[in-house]
GROMACS .gro file of C-alpha atoms in nm:
model
  344
    1THR     CA    1   4.589  -0.338 -10.789
    2THR     CA    2   4.435  -0.115 -10.533
    3GLU     CA    3   4.184  -0.382 -10.414
    4PRO     CA    4   4.399  -0.502 -10.119
    5GLN     CA    5   4.344  -0.165  -9.947
    6GLU     CA    6   3.991  -0.272  -9.854
    7ILE     CA    7   4.075  -0.395  -9.507
    8THR     CA    8   3.794  -0.220  -9.328
    9GLU     CA    9   3.645  -0.543  -9.194
   10PRO     CA   10   3.910  -0.582  -8.921
   11GLN     CA   11   3.829  -0.228  -8.806
   12GLU     CA   12   3.479  -0.347  -8.720
   13THR     CA   13   3.629  -0.555  -8.441
   14THR     CA   14   3.640  -0.247  -8.225
   15GLU     CA   15   3.321  -0.368  -8.056
   16PRO     CA   16   3.514  -0.489  -7.747
   17GLN     CA   17   3.561  -0.123  -7.657
   18GLU     CA   18   3.202  -0.129  -7.540
   19ILE     CA   19   3.281  -0.224  -7.178
   20THR     CA   20   3.001  -0.033  -7.025
   21GLU     CA   21   2.839  -0.351  -6.898
   22PRO     CA   22   3.106  -0.415  -6.633
   23GLN     CA   23   3.051  -0.059  -6.515
   24GLU     CA   24   2.698  -0.156  -6.429
   25THR     CA   25   2.842  -0.391  -6.167
   26THR     CA   26   2.913  -0.091  -5.946
   27GLU     CA   27   2.597  -0.170  -5.750
   28PRO     CA   28   2.801  -0.265  -5.441
   29GLN     CA   29   2.878   0.107  -5.406
   30GLU     CA   30   2.520   0.149  -5.285
   31ILE     CA   31   2.599   0.109  -4.915
   32SER     CA   32   2.332   0.352  -4.809
   33GLU     CA   33   2.137   0.058  -4.665
   34THR     CA   34   2.407   0.010  -4.403
   35LYS     CA   35   2.389   0.378  -4.313
   36GLU     CA   36   2.013   0.358  -4.284
   37THR     CA   37   2.046   0.063  -4.048
   38SER     CA   38   2.287   0.259  -3.832
   39GLU     CA   39   2.053   0.557  -3.819
   40THR     CA   40   1.762   0.330  -3.726
   41GLU     CA   41   1.956   0.179  -3.437
   42GLU     CA   42   2.052   0.522  -3.306
   43THR     CA   43   1.690   0.639  -3.321
   44THR     CA   44   1.565   0.331  -3.138
   45VAL     CA   45   1.818   0.374  -2.857
   46SER     CA   46   1.740   0.741  -2.814
   47ASP     CA   47   1.371   0.666  -2.792
   48ILE     CA   48   1.412   0.439  -2.489
   49THR     CA   49   1.336   0.639  -2.174
   50GLU     CA   50   1.262   0.533  -1.819
   51PRO     CA   51   0.915   0.604  -1.673
   52ASP     CA   52   0.877   0.936  -1.495
   53VAL     CA   53   0.891   0.903  -1.118
   54ILE     CA   54   0.865   1.125  -0.812
   55THR     CA   55   1.050   1.092  -0.483
   56ILE     CA   56   0.878   1.155  -0.151
   57SER     CA   57   1.141   1.255   0.108
   58TYR     CA   58   1.119   1.251   0.488
   59LEU     CA   59   1.351   1.398   0.754
   60PRO     CA   60   1.305   1.219   1.093
   61SER     CA   61   1.306   1.392   1.427
   62ASP     CA   62   1.608   1.363   1.659
   63GLU     CA   63   1.422   1.106   1.872
   64GLN     CA   64   1.330   0.892   1.571
   65GLU     CA   65   1.685   0.904   1.439
   66LEU     CA   66   1.836   0.794   1.772
   67ASN     CA   67   1.591   0.508   1.833
   68GLY     CA   68   1.617   0.347   1.490
   69TYR     CA   69   1.259   0.381   1.370
   70ASN     CA   70   1.139   0.252   1.033
   71TYR     CA   71   0.924   0.461   0.802
   72TRP     CA   72   0.649   0.345   0.563
   73LEU     CA   73   0.475   0.563   0.307
   74PHE     CA   74   0.105   0.487   0.253
   75PHE     CA   75  -0.070   0.643  -0.046
   76ARG     CA   76  -0.406   0.630  -0.220
   77ASP     CA   77  -0.480   0.726  -0.582
   78LYS     CA   78  -0.795   0.878  -0.731
   79ASN     CA   79  -0.930   0.529  -0.809
   80GLY     CA   80  -0.925   0.436  -0.440
   81ASN     CA   81  -0.626   0.199  -0.469
   82GLU     CA   82  -0.416   0.204  -0.153
   83GLU     CA   83  -0.054   0.088  -0.144
   84SER     CA   84   0.247   0.122   0.084
   85VAL     CA   85   0.624   0.117   0.045
   86GLN     CA   86   0.908   0.129   0.296
   87MET     CA   87   1.114   0.447   0.288
   88VAL     CA   88   1.492   0.397   0.270
   89PRO     CA   89   1.794   0.628   0.315
   90THR     CA   90   1.856   0.832   0.001
   91GLY     CA   91   2.225   0.891   0.075
   92ASP     CA   92   2.164   1.256   0.158
   93LYS     CA   93   2.187   1.399   0.508
   94MET     CA   94   2.055   1.710   0.677
   95ASN     CA   95   2.177   1.834   1.015
   96GLY     CA   96   2.361   1.504   1.048
   97LYS     CA   97   2.046   1.294   0.997
   98ASP     CA   98   1.961   1.062   0.708
   99ILE     CA   99   1.692   1.170   0.466
  100TYR     CA  100   1.457   0.884   0.379
  101GLY     CA  101   1.277   0.851   0.048
  102ALA     CA  102   1.028   0.646  -0.152
  103VAL     CA  103   0.997   0.646  -0.532
  104LEU     CA  104   0.646   0.650  -0.684
  105PRO     CA  105   0.515   0.663  -1.043
  106ALA     CA  106   0.458   1.019  -1.157
  107ASP     CA  107   0.166   0.939  -1.386
  108LYS     CA  108  -0.077   0.872  -1.100
  109GLU     CA  109  -0.296   1.125  -0.922
  110TYR     CA  110  -0.251   1.082  -0.548
  111THR     CA  111  -0.537   1.191  -0.321
  112GLU     CA  112  -0.398   1.090   0.018
  113MET     CA  113  -0.057   1.024   0.175
  114TYR     CA  114   0.073   0.958   0.522
  115ILE     CA  115   0.393   0.829   0.679
  116GLN     CA  116   0.352   0.549   0.935
  117ILE     CA  117   0.623   0.512   1.199
  118LEU     CA  118   0.723   0.154   1.286
  119TYR     CA  119   0.927   0.074   1.598
  120GLY     CA  120   1.016  -0.296   1.615
  121GLU     CA  121   0.680  -0.465   1.551
  122THR     CA  122   0.470  -0.180   1.688
  123TRP     CA  123   0.307   0.080   1.465
  124GLU     CA  124   0.354   0.421   1.618
  125SER     CA  125   0.201   0.752   1.507
  126GLN     CA  126   0.102   0.851   1.155
  127ILE     CA  127   0.204   1.174   0.986
  128GLN     CA  128  -0.051   1.311   0.739
  129ILE     CA  129   0.108   1.489   0.442
  130ASP     CA  130  -0.019   1.685   0.143
  131PRO     CA  131   0.066   1.490  -0.177
  132GLU     CA  132   0.128   1.806  -0.380
  133ILE     CA  133   0.361   1.957  -0.119
  134ALA     CA  134   0.541   1.624  -0.069
  135LYS     CA  135   0.627   1.611  -0.440
  136LYS     CA  136   0.826   1.935  -0.409
  137SER     CA  137   0.961   1.947  -0.053
  138ILE     CA  138   1.123   1.733   0.213
  139ILE     CA  139   0.867   1.657   0.486
  140ASP     CA  140   0.954   1.692   0.855
  141SER     CA  141   0.825   1.492   1.152
  142TYR     CA  142   0.526   1.727   1.190
  143GLY     CA  143   0.411   1.669   0.833
  144ASN     CA  144   0.526   2.016   0.726
  145PRO     CA  145   0.764   2.106   0.441
  146VAL     CA  146   1.120   2.191   0.539
  147VAL     CA  147   1.173   2.561   0.469
  148ILE     CA  148   1.474   2.693   0.275
  149GLY     CA  149   1.719   2.882   0.495
  150PRO     CA  150   2.088   2.938   0.572
  151ASP     CA  151   2.130   2.743   0.897
  152THR     CA  152   2.085   2.382   0.790
  153GLN     CA  153   2.383   2.163   0.704
  154GLU     CA  154   2.324   1.927   0.415
  155THR     CA  155   2.566   1.667   0.282
  156THR     CA  156   2.542   1.420  -0.006
  157ASP     CA  157   2.736   1.122  -0.131
  158SER     CA  158   2.749   1.269  -0.482
  159GLU     CA  159   2.990   1.550  -0.568
  160ASP     CA  160   2.826   1.603  -0.905
  161LEU     CA  161   2.490   1.726  -0.777
  162PRO     CA  162   2.417   2.093  -0.844
  163THR     CA  163   2.443   2.328  -0.550
  164GLU     CA  164   2.103   2.426  -0.411
  165PRO     CA  165   1.995   2.649  -0.124
  166GLU     CA  166   2.027   2.462   0.204
  167PRO     CA  167   1.693   2.415   0.385
  168THR     CA  168   1.612   2.454   0.753
  169TYR     CA  169   1.308   2.425   0.976
  170ALA     CA  170   1.069   2.714   0.992
  171PRO     CA  171   1.100   2.861   1.341
  172LEU     CA  172   0.800   2.798   1.568
  173PRO     CA  173   0.682   3.032   1.841
  174ALA     CA  174   0.791   2.921   2.189
  175ASN     CA  175   0.429   2.859   2.291
  176ASP     CA  176   0.342   2.649   1.985
  177ILE     CA  177   0.231   2.302   2.095
  178ARG     CA  178   0.410   2.152   1.795
  179ASN     CA  179   0.727   2.199   1.999
  180ILE     CA  180   0.594   1.935   2.240
  181PRO     CA  181   0.632   1.567   2.141
  182VAL     CA  182   0.306   1.371   2.138
  183PRO     CA  183   0.323   1.008   2.254
  184ALA     CA  184   0.189   0.737   2.025
  185ILE     CA  185  -0.175   0.648   2.077
  186LYS     CA  186  -0.234   0.277   2.135
  187ALA     CA  187  -0.472   0.087   1.911
  188MET     CA  188  -0.827   0.041   2.034
  189THR     CA  189  -1.093  -0.223   1.959
  190TYR     CA  190  -1.421  -0.152   1.785
  191THR     CA  191  -1.715  -0.117   2.026
  192GLY     CA  192  -1.981   0.041   1.807
  193LYS     CA  193  -1.938   0.370   1.994
  194ALA     CA  194  -1.714   0.670   1.936
  195LEU     CA  195  -1.365   0.608   2.079
  196THR     CA  196  -1.198   0.908   2.243
  197PRO     CA  197  -0.852   0.824   2.373
  198LYS     CA  198  -0.690   1.084   2.595
  199VAL     CA  199  -0.369   1.256   2.495
  200VAL     CA  200  -0.126   1.391   2.756
  201LEU     CA  201   0.115   1.669   2.658
  202PHE     CA  202   0.423   1.732   2.871
  203ASP     CA  203   0.642   2.035   2.812
  204ALA     CA  204   0.978   1.899   2.928
  205GLU     CA  205   1.158   2.228   2.872
  206ASN     CA  206   0.934   2.407   3.121
  207ASN     CA  207   0.854   2.096   3.331
  208TYR     CA  208   0.485   2.154   3.276
  209THR     CA  209   0.200   1.914   3.193
  210LEU     CA  210  -0.058   2.086   2.976
  211VAL     CA  211  -0.416   2.075   3.100
  212GLU     CA  212  -0.691   1.957   2.867
  213ASP     CA  213  -0.965   2.218   2.803
  214THR     CA  214  -0.736   2.484   2.952
  215ASP     CA  215  -0.428   2.460   2.730
  216TYR     CA  216  -0.568   2.241   2.453
  217ILE     CA  217  -0.884   2.070   2.336
  218LEU     CA  218  -0.930   1.737   2.161
  219SER     CA  219  -1.153   1.656   1.866
  220TYR     CA  220  -1.191   1.331   1.675
  221LYS     CA  221  -1.261   1.210   1.324
  222ASP     CA  222  -1.349   0.863   1.187
  223ASN     CA  223  -1.337   0.725   1.541
  224VAL     CA  224  -1.627   0.476   1.538
  225ASN     CA  225  -1.559   0.205   1.280
  226ALA     CA  226  -1.252  -0.015   1.245
  227GLY     CA  227  -0.971   0.151   1.053
  228THR     CA  228  -0.764   0.464   1.106
  229ALA     CA  229  -0.904   0.734   1.335
  230THR     CA  230  -0.778   1.088   1.378
  231VAL     CA  231  -0.723   1.304   1.688
  232ILE     CA  232  -0.689   1.679   1.640
  233ILE     CA  233  -0.511   1.860   1.925
  234THR     CA  234  -0.589   2.231   1.915
  235ALA     CA  235  -0.414   2.476   2.145
  236VAL     CA  236  -0.615   2.730   2.349
  237GLY     CA  237  -0.533   2.982   2.620
  238ASP     CA  238  -0.164   3.069   2.634
  239PHE     CA  239  -0.070   2.819   2.367
  240GLU     CA  240  -0.115   2.816   1.990
  241GLY     CA  241  -0.099   2.577   1.697
  242SER     CA  242  -0.248   2.233   1.638
  243ILE     CA  243  -0.130   1.875   1.598
  244THR     CA  244  -0.296   1.587   1.413
  245LYS     CA  245  -0.238   1.232   1.532
  246THR     CA  246  -0.387   0.902   1.424
  247PHE     CA  247  -0.462   0.573   1.596
  248SER     CA  248  -0.591   0.235   1.484
  249ILE     CA  249  -0.931   0.085   1.560
  250THR     CA  250  -0.909  -0.293   1.523
  251LYS     CA  251  -1.191  -0.535   1.447
  252ALA     CA  252  -1.380  -0.684   1.740
  253LYS     CA  253  -1.426  -1.056   1.801
  254ASN     CA  254  -1.731  -1.204   1.635
  255PRO     CA  255  -2.000  -1.250   1.903
  256ILE     CA  256  -2.156  -1.556   1.736
  257LYS     CA  257  -2.318  -1.807   1.976
  258VAL     CA  258  -2.390  -2.167   1.869
  259THR     CA  259  -2.579  -2.440   2.055
  260ALA     CA  260  -2.691  -2.780   1.927
  261LYS     CA  261  -2.910  -3.072   2.031
  262LYS     CA  262  -2.708  -3.362   2.165
  263THR     CA  263  -2.913  -3.629   1.983
  264VAL     CA  264  -3.168  -3.626   1.699
  265LYS     CA  265  -3.360  -3.907   1.528
  266ALA     CA  266  -3.387  -3.982   1.156
  267LYS     CA  267  -3.551  -4.246   0.935
  268ALA     CA  268  -3.353  -4.483   0.720
  269LYS     CA  269  -3.601  -4.506   0.432
  270LYS     CA  270  -3.715  -4.144   0.423
  271LYS     CA  271  -3.558  -3.799   0.417
  272THR     CA  272  -3.578  -3.638   0.760
  273VAL     CA  273  -3.587  -3.264   0.831
  274ILE     CA  274  -3.505  -3.153   1.186
  275LYS     CA  275  -3.565  -2.787   1.264
  276LYS     CA  276  -3.349  -2.608   1.520
  277ALA     CA  277  -3.106  -2.895   1.545
  278VAL     CA  278  -2.847  -2.618   1.567
  279LYS     CA  279  -2.920  -2.271   1.706
  280ILE     CA  280  -2.714  -1.976   1.576
  281LYS     CA  281  -2.731  -1.632   1.739
  282LYS     CA  282  -2.553  -1.295   1.724
  283ALA     CA  283  -2.346  -1.388   1.418
  284LYS     CA  284  -2.180  -1.100   1.234
  285GLY     CA  285  -2.142  -1.150   0.863
  286LYS     CA  286  -2.254  -1.429   0.632
  287VAL     CA  287  -2.319  -1.764   0.806
  288THR     CA  288  -2.222  -2.099   0.651
  289CYS     CA  289  -2.251  -2.452   0.794
  290LYS     CA  290  -2.057  -2.763   0.699
  291THR     CA  291  -2.070  -3.122   0.824
  292ASN     CA  292  -1.841  -3.423   0.798
  293ASN     CA  293  -2.118  -3.637   0.639
  294LYS     CA  294  -2.234  -3.579   0.281
  295LYS     CA  295  -2.583  -3.717   0.357
  296ILE     CA  296  -2.639  -3.493   0.659
  297LYS     CA  297  -2.652  -3.118   0.599
  298VAL     CA  298  -2.726  -2.809   0.809
  299ASN     CA  299  -2.835  -2.472   0.666
  300LYS     CA  300  -2.766  -2.123   0.803
  301LYS     CA  301  -3.091  -2.134   1.005
  302GLY     CA  302  -2.976  -2.446   1.188
  303THR     CA  303  -3.213  -2.686   1.014
  304MET     CA  304  -3.066  -3.033   0.967
  305THR     CA  305  -3.159  -3.248   0.667
  306VAL     CA  306  -3.083  -3.621   0.677
  307ALA     CA  307  -3.104  -3.801   0.341
  308LYS     CA  308  -3.259  -4.143   0.316
  309GLY     CA  309  -3.038  -4.446   0.283
  310LEU     CA  310  -2.845  -4.434   0.610
  311LYS     CA  311  -2.804  -4.765   0.788
  312LYS     CA  312  -3.093  -4.847   1.015
  313GLY     CA  313  -3.004  -4.885   1.382
  314LYS     CA  314  -2.677  -4.698   1.351
  315THR     CA  315  -2.587  -4.377   1.533
  316TYR     CA  316  -2.380  -4.122   1.341
  317LYS     CA  317  -2.163  -3.861   1.513
  318VAL     CA  318  -2.193  -3.549   1.298
  319LYS     CA  319  -1.950  -3.260   1.343
  320VAL     CA  320  -2.109  -2.931   1.244
  321LYS     CA  321  -1.885  -2.629   1.170
  322VAL     CA  322  -2.065  -2.295   1.182
  323THR     CA  323  -1.871  -1.998   1.040
  324ALA     CA  324  -1.959  -1.631   1.066
  325LYS     CA  325  -1.761  -1.454   0.795
  326GLY     CA  326  -1.742  -1.123   0.980
  327ASN     CA  327  -1.746  -0.776   0.825
  328SER     CA  328  -1.562  -0.447   0.832
  329ASN     CA  329  -1.594  -0.426   1.211
  330TYR     CA  330  -1.594  -0.790   1.320
  331LYS     CA  331  -1.349  -1.074   1.269
  332LYS     CA  332  -1.429  -1.413   1.119
  333LYS     CA  333  -1.510  -1.692   1.365
  334THR     CA  334  -1.587  -2.066   1.341
  335VAL     CA  335  -1.764  -2.269   1.610
  336SER     CA  336  -1.787  -2.650   1.605
  337LYS     CA  337  -2.058  -2.866   1.761
  338THR     CA  338  -2.123  -3.243   1.756
  339VAL     CA  339  -2.471  -3.391   1.708
  340LYS     CA  340  -2.561  -3.762   1.733
  341VAL     CA  341  -2.803  -3.882   1.463
  342LYS     CA  342  -2.984  -4.205   1.545
  343VAL     CA  343  -3.131  -4.382   1.242
  344LYS     CA  344  -3.448  -4.585   1.292
   0.00000   0.00000   0.00000
């Protein structure tokens, strides 16, 4: 009767204990992707940096500060590209005066810099500066770097800036002509010859007008063609030092002269060529001629060509515009003349 003990088959139903498959659903625990995204965002943000720049700083003279001058920085890079930017107050002061600045890209190589003084609508003197020195120092009204010293009072709008040595002007000998203000040199017009404007120096402290060739001599550079010319004032005798000033040479008027025949004749059924219908002399730059009639043309030599097909017996009033384009020393100019064309 022991046969009923064979109940092993129900024991085989223990298969449901194999619940490993639900454990495989733990994939959501893999949240490393979210972490990687966060790290990527942080890296991207940290990699964003502003372009490197340099600041060119200028400290005006007492006279410039009182009279409300404006200051423009002109600069040229090694590729010959010239640009300008207005200098604005930086928020810092020195000896009670605003320091002006201009921000430039640091990745360019600058070969030339100067500060142009503007009073109202009049360009005053230029201050030549060394680009390498200007990157590191504040420039004074003589074009020299301001020297570090204990006597200068400097203030700033920011309390968080690090404390630095306070700069001051390098003392000049009493007989240095850089102590004497130089008046602005007025612009001159191109003449084809070297332009040599005079410069008068007055020592107000000693009530003395310096004498050219006795107290100082003048030399010039780039003073023939239109553009920016330079005057170098070099002290001699009892004085010492030198000053560099600039002045503008403007383009001259174009001297073009145009005359024209009052009346010319043309044929209705045949093209007509009329030499010297217009005479052009002394033009500077490329010459072009235009008329108000498509069938009547004038070339740069003044030869008029009348196409066939104009109405016989009619007189045409032709307006001829002659333009001399000008060049680096002469301005552009247009002269108009009227010629009557009688068609036979």
